[in-house]
GROMACS .gro file of C-alpha atoms in nm:
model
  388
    1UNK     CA    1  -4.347  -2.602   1.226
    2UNK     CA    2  -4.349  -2.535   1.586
    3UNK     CA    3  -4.654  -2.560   1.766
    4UNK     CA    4  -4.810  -2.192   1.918
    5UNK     CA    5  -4.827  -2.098   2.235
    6UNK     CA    6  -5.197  -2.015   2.231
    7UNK     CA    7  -5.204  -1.661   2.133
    8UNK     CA    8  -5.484  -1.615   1.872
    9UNK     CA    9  -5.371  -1.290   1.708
   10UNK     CA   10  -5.486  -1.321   1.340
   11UNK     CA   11  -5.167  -1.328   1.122
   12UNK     CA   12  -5.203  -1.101   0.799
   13UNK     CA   13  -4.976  -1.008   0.507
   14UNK     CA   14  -4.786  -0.722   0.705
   15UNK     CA   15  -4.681  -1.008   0.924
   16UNK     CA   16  -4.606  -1.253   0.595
   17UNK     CA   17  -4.404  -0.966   0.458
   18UNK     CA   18  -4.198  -0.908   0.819
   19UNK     CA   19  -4.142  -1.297   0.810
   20UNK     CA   20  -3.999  -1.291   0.520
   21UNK     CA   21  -3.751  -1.023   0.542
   22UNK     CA   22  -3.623  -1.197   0.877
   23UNK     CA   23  -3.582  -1.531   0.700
   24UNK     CA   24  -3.386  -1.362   0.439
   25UNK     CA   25  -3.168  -1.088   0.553
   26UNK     CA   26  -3.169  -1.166   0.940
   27UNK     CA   27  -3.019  -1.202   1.167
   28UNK     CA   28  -3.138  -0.804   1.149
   29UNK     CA   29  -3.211  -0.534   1.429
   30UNK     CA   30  -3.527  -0.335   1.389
   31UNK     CA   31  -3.354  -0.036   1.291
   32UNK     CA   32  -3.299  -0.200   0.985
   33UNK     CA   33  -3.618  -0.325   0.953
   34UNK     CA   34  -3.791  -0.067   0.947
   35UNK     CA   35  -3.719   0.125   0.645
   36UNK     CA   36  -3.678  -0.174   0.455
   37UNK     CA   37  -4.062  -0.233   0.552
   38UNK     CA   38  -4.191   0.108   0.555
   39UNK     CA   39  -4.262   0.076   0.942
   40UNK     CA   40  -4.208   0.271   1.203
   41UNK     CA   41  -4.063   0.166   1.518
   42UNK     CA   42  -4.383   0.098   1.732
   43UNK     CA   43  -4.562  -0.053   1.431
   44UNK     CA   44  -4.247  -0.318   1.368
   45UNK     CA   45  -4.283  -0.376   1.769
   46UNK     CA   46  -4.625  -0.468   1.747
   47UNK     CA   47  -4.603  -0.684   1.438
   48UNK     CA   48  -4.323  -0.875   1.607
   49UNK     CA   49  -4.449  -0.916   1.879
   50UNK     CA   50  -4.715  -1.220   1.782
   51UNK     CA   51  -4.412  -1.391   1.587
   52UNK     CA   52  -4.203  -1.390   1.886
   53UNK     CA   53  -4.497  -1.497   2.115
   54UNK     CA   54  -4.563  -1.803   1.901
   55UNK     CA   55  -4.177  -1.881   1.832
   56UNK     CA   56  -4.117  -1.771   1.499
   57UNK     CA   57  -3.894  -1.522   1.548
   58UNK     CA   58  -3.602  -1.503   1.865
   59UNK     CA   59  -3.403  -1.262   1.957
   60UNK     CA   60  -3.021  -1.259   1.946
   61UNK     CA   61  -2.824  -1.159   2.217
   62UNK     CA   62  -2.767  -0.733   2.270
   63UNK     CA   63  -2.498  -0.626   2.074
   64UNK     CA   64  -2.383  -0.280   2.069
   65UNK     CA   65  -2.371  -0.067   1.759
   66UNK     CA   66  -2.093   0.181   1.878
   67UNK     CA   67  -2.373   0.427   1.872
   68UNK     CA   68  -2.585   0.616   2.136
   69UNK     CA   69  -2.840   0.470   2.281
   70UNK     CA   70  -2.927   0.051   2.401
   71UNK     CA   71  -2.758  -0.247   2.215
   72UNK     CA   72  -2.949  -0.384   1.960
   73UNK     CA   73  -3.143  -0.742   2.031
   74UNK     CA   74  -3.142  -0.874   1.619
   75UNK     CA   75  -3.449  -1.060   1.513
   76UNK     CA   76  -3.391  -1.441   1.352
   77UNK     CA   77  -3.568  -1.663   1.235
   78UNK     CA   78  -3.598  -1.916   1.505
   79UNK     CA   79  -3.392  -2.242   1.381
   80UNK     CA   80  -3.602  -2.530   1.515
   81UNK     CA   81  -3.884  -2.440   1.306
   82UNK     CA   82  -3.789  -2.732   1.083
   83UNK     CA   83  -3.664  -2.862   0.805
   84UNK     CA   84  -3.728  -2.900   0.469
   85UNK     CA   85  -3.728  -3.143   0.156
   86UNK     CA   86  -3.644  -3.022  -0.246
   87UNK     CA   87  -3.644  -3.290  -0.487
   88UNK     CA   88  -3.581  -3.253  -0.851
   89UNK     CA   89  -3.762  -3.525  -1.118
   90UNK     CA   90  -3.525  -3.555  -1.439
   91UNK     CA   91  -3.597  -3.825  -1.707
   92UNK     CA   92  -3.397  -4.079  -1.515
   93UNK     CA   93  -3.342  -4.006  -1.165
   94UNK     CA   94  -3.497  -3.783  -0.883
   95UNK     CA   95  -3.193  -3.577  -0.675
   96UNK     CA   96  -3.330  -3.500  -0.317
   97UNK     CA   97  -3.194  -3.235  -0.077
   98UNK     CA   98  -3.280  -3.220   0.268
   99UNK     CA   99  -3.189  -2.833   0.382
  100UNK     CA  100  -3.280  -2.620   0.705
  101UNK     CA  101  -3.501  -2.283   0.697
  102UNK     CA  102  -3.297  -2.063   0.483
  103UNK     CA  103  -3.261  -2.388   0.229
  104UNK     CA  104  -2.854  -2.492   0.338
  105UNK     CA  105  -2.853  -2.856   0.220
  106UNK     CA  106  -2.789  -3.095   0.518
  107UNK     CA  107  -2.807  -3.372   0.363
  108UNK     CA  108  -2.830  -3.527   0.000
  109UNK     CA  109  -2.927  -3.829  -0.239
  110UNK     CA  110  -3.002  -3.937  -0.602
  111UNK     CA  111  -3.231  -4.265  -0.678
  112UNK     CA  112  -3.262  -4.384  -1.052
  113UNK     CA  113  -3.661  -4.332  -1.192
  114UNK     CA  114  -3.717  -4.722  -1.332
  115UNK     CA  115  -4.043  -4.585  -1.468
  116UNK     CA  116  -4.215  -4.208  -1.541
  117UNK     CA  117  -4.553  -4.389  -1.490
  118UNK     CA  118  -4.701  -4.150  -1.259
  119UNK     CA  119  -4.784  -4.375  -1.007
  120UNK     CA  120  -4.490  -4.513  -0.963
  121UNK     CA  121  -4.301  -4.184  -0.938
  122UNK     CA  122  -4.500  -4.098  -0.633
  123UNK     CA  123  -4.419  -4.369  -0.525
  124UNK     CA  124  -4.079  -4.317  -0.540
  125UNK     CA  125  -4.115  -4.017  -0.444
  126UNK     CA  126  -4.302  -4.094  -0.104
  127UNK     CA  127  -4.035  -4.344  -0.037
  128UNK     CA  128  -3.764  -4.117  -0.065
  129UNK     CA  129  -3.954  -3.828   0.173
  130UNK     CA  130  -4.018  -4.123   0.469
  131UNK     CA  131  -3.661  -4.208   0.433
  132UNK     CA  132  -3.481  -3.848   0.481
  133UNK     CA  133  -3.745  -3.737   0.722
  134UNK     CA  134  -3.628  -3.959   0.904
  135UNK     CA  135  -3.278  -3.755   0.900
  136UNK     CA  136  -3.390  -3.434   0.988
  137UNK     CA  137  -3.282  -3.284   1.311
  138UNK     CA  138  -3.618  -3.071   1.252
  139UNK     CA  139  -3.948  -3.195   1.219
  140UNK     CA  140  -4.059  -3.195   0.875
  141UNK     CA  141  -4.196  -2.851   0.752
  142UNK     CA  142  -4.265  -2.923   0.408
  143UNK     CA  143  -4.174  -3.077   0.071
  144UNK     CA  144  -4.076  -2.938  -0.282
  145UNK     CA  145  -4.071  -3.076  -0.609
  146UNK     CA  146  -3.963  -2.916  -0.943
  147UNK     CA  147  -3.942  -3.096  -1.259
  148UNK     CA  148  -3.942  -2.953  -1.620
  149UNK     CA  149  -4.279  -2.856  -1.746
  150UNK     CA  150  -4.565  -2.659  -1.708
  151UNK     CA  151  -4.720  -2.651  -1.341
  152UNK     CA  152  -5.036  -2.481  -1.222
  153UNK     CA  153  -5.082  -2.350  -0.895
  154UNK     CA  154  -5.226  -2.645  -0.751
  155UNK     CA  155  -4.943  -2.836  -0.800
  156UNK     CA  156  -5.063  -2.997  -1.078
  157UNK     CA  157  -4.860  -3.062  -1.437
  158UNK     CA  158  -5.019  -2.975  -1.690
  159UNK     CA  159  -4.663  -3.084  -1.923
  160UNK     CA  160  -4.350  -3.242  -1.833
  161UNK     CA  161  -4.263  -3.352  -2.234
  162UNK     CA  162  -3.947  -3.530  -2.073
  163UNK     CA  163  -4.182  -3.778  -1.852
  164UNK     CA  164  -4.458  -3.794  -2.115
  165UNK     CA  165  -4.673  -3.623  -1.877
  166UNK     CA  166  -5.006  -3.435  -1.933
  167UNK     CA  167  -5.259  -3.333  -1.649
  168UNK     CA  168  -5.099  -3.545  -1.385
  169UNK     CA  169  -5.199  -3.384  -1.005
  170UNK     CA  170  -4.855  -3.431  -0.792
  171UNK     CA  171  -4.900  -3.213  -0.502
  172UNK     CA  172  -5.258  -3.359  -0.367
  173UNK     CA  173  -5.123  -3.718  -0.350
  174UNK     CA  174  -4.763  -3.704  -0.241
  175UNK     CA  175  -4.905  -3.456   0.055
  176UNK     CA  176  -5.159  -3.719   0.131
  177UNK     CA  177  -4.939  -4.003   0.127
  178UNK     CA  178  -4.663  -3.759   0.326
  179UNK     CA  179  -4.838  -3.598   0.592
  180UNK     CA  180  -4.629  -3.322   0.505
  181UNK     CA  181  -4.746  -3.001   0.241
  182UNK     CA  182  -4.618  -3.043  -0.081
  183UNK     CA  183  -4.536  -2.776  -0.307
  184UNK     CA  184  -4.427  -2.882  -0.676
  185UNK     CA  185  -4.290  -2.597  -0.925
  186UNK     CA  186  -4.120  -2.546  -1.297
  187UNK     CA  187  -3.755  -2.609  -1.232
  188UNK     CA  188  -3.619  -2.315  -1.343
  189UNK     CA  189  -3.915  -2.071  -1.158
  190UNK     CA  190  -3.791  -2.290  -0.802
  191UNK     CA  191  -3.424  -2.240  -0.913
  192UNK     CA  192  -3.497  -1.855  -0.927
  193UNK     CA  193  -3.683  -1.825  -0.595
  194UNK     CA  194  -3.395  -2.007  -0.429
  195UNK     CA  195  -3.141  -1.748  -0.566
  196UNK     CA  196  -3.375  -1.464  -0.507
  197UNK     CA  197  -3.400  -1.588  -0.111
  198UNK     CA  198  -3.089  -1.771  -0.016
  199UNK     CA  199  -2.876  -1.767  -0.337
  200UNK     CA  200  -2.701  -1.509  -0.563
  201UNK     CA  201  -2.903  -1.278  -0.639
  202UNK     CA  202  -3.006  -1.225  -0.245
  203UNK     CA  203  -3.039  -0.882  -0.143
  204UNK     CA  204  -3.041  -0.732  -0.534
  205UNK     CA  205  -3.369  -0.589  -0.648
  206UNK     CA  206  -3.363  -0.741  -1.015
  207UNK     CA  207  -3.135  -0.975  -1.219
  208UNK     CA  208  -3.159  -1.231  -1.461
  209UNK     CA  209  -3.098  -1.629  -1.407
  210UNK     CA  210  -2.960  -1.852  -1.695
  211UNK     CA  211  -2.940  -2.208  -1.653
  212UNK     CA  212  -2.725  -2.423  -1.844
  213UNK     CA  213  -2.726  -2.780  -1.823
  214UNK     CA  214  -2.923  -3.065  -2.016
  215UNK     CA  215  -3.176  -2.772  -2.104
  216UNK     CA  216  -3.151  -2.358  -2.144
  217UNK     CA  217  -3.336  -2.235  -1.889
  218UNK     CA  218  -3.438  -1.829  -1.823
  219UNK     CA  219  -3.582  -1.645  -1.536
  220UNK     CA  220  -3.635  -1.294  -1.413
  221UNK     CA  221  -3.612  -1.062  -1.116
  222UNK     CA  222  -3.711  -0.736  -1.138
  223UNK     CA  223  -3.778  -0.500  -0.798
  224UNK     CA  224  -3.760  -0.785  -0.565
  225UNK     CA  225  -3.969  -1.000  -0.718
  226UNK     CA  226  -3.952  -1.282  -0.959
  227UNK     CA  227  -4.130  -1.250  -1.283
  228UNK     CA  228  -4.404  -1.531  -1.322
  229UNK     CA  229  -4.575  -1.616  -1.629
  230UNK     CA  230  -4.766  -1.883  -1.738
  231UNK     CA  231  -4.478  -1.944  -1.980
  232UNK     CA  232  -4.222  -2.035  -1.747
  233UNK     CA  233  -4.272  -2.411  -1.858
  234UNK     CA  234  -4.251  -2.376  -2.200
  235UNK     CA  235  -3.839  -2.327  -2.254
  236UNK     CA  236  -3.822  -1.981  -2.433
  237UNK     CA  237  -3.465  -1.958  -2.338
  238UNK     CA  238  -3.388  -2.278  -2.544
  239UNK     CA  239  -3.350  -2.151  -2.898
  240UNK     CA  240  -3.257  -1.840  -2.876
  241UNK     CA  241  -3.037  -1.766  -3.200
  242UNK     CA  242  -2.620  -1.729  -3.070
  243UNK     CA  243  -2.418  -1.810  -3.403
  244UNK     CA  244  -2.571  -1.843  -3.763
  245UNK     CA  245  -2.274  -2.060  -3.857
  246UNK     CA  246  -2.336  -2.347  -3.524
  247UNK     CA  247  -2.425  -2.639  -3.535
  248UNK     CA  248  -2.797  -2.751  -3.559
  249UNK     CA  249  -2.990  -2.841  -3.274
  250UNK     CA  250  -3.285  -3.130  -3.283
  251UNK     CA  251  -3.539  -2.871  -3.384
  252UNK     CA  252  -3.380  -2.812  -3.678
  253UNK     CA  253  -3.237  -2.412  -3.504
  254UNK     CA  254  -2.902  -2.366  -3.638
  255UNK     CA  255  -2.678  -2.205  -3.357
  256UNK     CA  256  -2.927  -2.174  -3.115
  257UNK     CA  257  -2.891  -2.186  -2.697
  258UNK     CA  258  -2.960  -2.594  -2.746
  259UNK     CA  259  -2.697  -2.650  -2.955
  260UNK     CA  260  -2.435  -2.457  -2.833
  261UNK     CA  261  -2.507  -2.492  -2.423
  262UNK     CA  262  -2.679  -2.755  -2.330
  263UNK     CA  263  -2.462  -3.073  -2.214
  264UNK     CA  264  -2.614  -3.286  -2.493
  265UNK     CA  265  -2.563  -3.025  -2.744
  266UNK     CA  266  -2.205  -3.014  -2.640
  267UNK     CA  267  -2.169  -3.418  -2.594
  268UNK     CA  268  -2.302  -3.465  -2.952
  269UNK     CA  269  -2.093  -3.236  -3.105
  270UNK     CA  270  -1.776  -3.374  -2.958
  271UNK     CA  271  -1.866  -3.751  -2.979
  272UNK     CA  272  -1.977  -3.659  -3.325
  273UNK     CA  273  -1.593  -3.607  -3.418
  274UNK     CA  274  -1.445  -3.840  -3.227
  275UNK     CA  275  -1.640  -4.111  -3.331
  276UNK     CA  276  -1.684  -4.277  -2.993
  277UNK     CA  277  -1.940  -4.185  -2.675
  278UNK     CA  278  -1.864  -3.895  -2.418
  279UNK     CA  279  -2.014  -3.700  -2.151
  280UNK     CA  280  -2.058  -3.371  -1.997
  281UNK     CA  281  -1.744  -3.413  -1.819
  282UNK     CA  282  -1.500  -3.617  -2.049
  283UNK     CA  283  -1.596  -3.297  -2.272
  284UNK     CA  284  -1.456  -2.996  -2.016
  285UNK     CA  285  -1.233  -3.265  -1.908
  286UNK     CA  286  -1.064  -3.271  -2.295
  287UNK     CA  287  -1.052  -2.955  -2.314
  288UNK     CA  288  -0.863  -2.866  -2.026
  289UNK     CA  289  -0.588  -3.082  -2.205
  290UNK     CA  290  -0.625  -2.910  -2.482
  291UNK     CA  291  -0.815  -3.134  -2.706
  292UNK     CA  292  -0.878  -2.968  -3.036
  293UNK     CA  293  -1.208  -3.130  -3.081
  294UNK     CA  294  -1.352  -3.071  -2.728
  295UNK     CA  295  -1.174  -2.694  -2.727
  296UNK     CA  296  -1.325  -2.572  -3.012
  297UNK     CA  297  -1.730  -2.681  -2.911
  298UNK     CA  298  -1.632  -2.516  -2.549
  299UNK     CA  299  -1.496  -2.206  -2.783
  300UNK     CA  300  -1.832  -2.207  -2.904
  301UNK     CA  301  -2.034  -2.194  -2.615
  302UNK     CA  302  -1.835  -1.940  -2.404
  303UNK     CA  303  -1.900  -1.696  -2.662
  304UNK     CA  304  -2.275  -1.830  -2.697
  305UNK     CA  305  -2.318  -1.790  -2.356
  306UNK     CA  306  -2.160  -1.450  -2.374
  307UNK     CA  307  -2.360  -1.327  -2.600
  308UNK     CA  308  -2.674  -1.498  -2.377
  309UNK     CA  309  -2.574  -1.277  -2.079
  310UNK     CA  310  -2.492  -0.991  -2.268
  311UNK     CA  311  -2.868  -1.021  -2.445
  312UNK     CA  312  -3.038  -1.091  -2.105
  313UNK     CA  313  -2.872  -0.785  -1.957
  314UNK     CA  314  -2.950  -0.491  -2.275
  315UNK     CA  315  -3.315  -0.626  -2.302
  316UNK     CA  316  -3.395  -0.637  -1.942
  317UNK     CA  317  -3.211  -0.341  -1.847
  318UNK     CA  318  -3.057  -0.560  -1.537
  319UNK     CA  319  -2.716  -0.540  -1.524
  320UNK     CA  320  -2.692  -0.808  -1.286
  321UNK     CA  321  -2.674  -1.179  -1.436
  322UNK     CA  322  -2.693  -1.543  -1.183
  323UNK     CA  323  -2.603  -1.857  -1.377
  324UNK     CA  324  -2.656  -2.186  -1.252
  325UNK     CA  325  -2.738  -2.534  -1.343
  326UNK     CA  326  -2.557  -2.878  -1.399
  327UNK     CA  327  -2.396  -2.735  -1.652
  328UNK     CA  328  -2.207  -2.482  -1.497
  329UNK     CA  329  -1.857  -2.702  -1.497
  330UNK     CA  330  -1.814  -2.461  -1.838
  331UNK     CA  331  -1.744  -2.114  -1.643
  332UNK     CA  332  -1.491  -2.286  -1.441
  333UNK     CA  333  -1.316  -2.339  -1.749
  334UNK     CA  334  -1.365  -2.043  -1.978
  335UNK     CA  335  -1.509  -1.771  -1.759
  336UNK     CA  336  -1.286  -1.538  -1.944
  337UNK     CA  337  -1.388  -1.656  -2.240
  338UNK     CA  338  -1.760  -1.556  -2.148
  339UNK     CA  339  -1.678  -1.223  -1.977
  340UNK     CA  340  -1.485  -1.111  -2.341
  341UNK     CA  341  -1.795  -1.195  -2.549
  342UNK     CA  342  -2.041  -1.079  -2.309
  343UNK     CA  343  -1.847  -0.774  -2.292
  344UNK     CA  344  -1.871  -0.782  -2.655
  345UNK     CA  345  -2.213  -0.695  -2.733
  346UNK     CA  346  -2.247  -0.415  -2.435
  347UNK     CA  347  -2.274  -0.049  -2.528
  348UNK     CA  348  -1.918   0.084  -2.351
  349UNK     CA  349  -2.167   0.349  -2.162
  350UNK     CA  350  -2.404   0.101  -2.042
  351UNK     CA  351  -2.318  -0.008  -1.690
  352UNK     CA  352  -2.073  -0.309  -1.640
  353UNK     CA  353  -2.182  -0.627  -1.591
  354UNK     CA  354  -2.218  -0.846  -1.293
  355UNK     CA  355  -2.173  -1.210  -1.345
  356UNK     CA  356  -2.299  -1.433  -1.024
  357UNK     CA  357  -2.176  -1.811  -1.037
  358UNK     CA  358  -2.407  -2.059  -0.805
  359UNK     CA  359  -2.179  -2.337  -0.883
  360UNK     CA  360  -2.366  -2.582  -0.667
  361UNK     CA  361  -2.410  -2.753  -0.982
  362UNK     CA  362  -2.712  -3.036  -1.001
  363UNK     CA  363  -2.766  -2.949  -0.599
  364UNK     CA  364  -2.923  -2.649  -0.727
  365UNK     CA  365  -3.203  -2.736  -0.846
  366UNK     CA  366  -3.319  -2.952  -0.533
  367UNK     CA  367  -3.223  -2.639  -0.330
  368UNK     CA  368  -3.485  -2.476  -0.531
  369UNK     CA  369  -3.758  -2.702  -0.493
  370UNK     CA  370  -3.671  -2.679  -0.134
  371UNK     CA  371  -3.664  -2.271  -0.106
  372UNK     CA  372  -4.059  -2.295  -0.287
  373UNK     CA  373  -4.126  -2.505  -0.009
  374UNK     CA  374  -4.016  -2.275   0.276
  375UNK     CA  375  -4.169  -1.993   0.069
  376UNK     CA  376  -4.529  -2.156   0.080
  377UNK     CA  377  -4.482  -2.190   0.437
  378UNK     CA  378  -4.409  -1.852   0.509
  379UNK     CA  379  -4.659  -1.767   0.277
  380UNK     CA  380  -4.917  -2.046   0.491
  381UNK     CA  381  -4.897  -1.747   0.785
  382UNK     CA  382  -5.125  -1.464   0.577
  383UNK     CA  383  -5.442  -1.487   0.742
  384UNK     CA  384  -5.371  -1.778   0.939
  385UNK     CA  385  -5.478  -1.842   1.319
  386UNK     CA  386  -5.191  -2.069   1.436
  387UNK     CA  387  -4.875  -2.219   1.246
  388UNK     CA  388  -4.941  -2.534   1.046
   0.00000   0.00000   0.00000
């Protein structure tokens, strides 16, 4: 972050909350602000004012709103603050994403994980922050990391099943070895934040996110905010029952959101038939040319997911569903497939649906790692004296 400018007015949570709405919806004019904060116009002048001073915020040139009065001067966040890294652990690689303030990816790189021994995945992982720090056009703000598992607030996993992983602290040592604050996070609970911010769902007060891709993944908005739970490691959107007559997942689930949406689910069905090896790809790619094999398992999950949205949306009461993930090649070819089944199991009163796409694809879930980051830097300002 920027260094102050010597002005030692204490920062507080009124000033955490103004930040944030900046970051997200600016560049704004205060007339907007306002409401959205609850403020009135001298109160949003004075809690500017100390973000300004210390170069958080700038002002945009006047523009005129066709109304009475003088142009408008919109706030902004102020875009040398700095930049930021998300990286994303899977079993066998780590995906890194170096992204400005409001988490745009600049830059981007994958590295195979030789070994899920802890210590040398931080060391990996400190290898691969020194080497795309050293792209940034921005000093270095801060650091993300999601993986899938159970994290606590320190930063610490308690889980990651897919790393063998128990009690391993991340965010102490990587931020030691960095220089740099770390912030590590559940995959899917980063993947949310970065819609909720800078994705999708931006500037709608609740939806659901569904993540397909080598796992099921489930998260929630609901009045601005993202629903956290100590559960959000644990994969409850992973078996939830699509099609009593599907195939059987590795759990023994017959029809469940593994087996019918996940990329392995898919792969192992197809490969299954065809009696040879295939991937994620090969799979939409077969059934684009009309593959019998390949069209009937993506049959199968365009209604499963279907049904998924339509299930997130009638027990949540949010009409509004994101998906996203590395699996997400399967809307691009069966959207209307999904939109008839998830139209399916709606009441024809209930309000129609609203199906986002973040079809960044495996991107996305660096992008989230890196949108947890800028939110614990934001977040570093409540209370504060200066900017870290």
């Amino acid at each position: 972050m920027m260094e102050p400018n010597g002005d030692d007015t204490m920062l507080t949570e009124s000033h955490e909350a103004l930040a944030r709405e900046v970051l997200i919806h600016g560049p704004i004019g205060r007339s907007a602000l306002g409401p959205r904060l609850g403020l009135s116009p001298a109160s949003l002048t004075r809690l500017a004012k100390p973000l300004l001073e210390r170069g958080l915020f700038i002002e945009l040139d006047e523009a005129s709103t066709g109304s009475v009065g003088r142009p408008v001067r919109p706030l902004d966040i102020n875009p040398d603050l700095g930049d930021f890294i998300g990286l994303k652990i899977t079993g066998d690689s780590v995906y890194a994403v170096l992204t400005n303030t409001r988490a745009v990816i600049v830059d981007e790189r994958e590295l195979p994980l030789l070994s899920t021994e802890p210590s040398a995945v931080i060391e990996l992982l400190t290898t691969l922050i020194r080497d795309i720090a050293t792209l940034a056009p921005a000093p270095l703000a801060g650091v993300g990391v999601s993986l899938g598992g159970a994290v606590d607030d320190n930063g610490r996993v308690l889980r990651a099943p897919f790393l063998g992983w128990s009690n391993v602290d991340l965010a102490a040592p990587l931020t030691e070895a960095c220089g740099v604050e770390v912030t590590v996070e559940n995959d899917v609970v980063a993947l949310v934040e970065a819609e909720r911010w800078f994705g999708a769902g931006r500037g709608r007060s609740g939806f659901s996110v569904i993540t397909i891709g080598a796992g099921v993944g489930y998260g929630l908005v609901i009045g601005g905010e993202s629903v956290h739970t100590r559960e959000a490691g644990v994969g409850l959107g992973g078996h939830i029952p699509l099609d009593p007559t599907g195939p059987l997942c590795p759990e023994g689930h017959r029809g469940c959101s593994s087996a019918l949406l996940t990329s392995v689910g898919m792969c192992a069905q197809v490969q299954g038939a065809l009696g040879r090896p295939v991937d994620y790809d090969e799979v939409l790619t077969l059934a684009t040319n009309a593959d019998p094999v390949a069209v009937a398992v993506v049959d199968a999950a365009a209604r499963g997911l279907g049904r998924l949205i339509a299930l997130a949306a009638n027990l949540t009461m949010q009409p509004t569903v994101v998906l996203a993930g590395d699996g997400i090649g399967l809307w691009g070819i069966a959207d209307d497939r999904i939109r008839i089944a998830a139209a399916a199991d709606r009441d024809p009163l209930a309000q129609p649906l609203e199906i986002l796409v973040d079809d960044i694809g495996f991107g996305a879930w660096a992008r989230g790692a890196a949108a947890v980051a800028i939110q614990a830097s934001i977040a570093r300002l409540t209370g504060a004296v200066t900017f870290p």
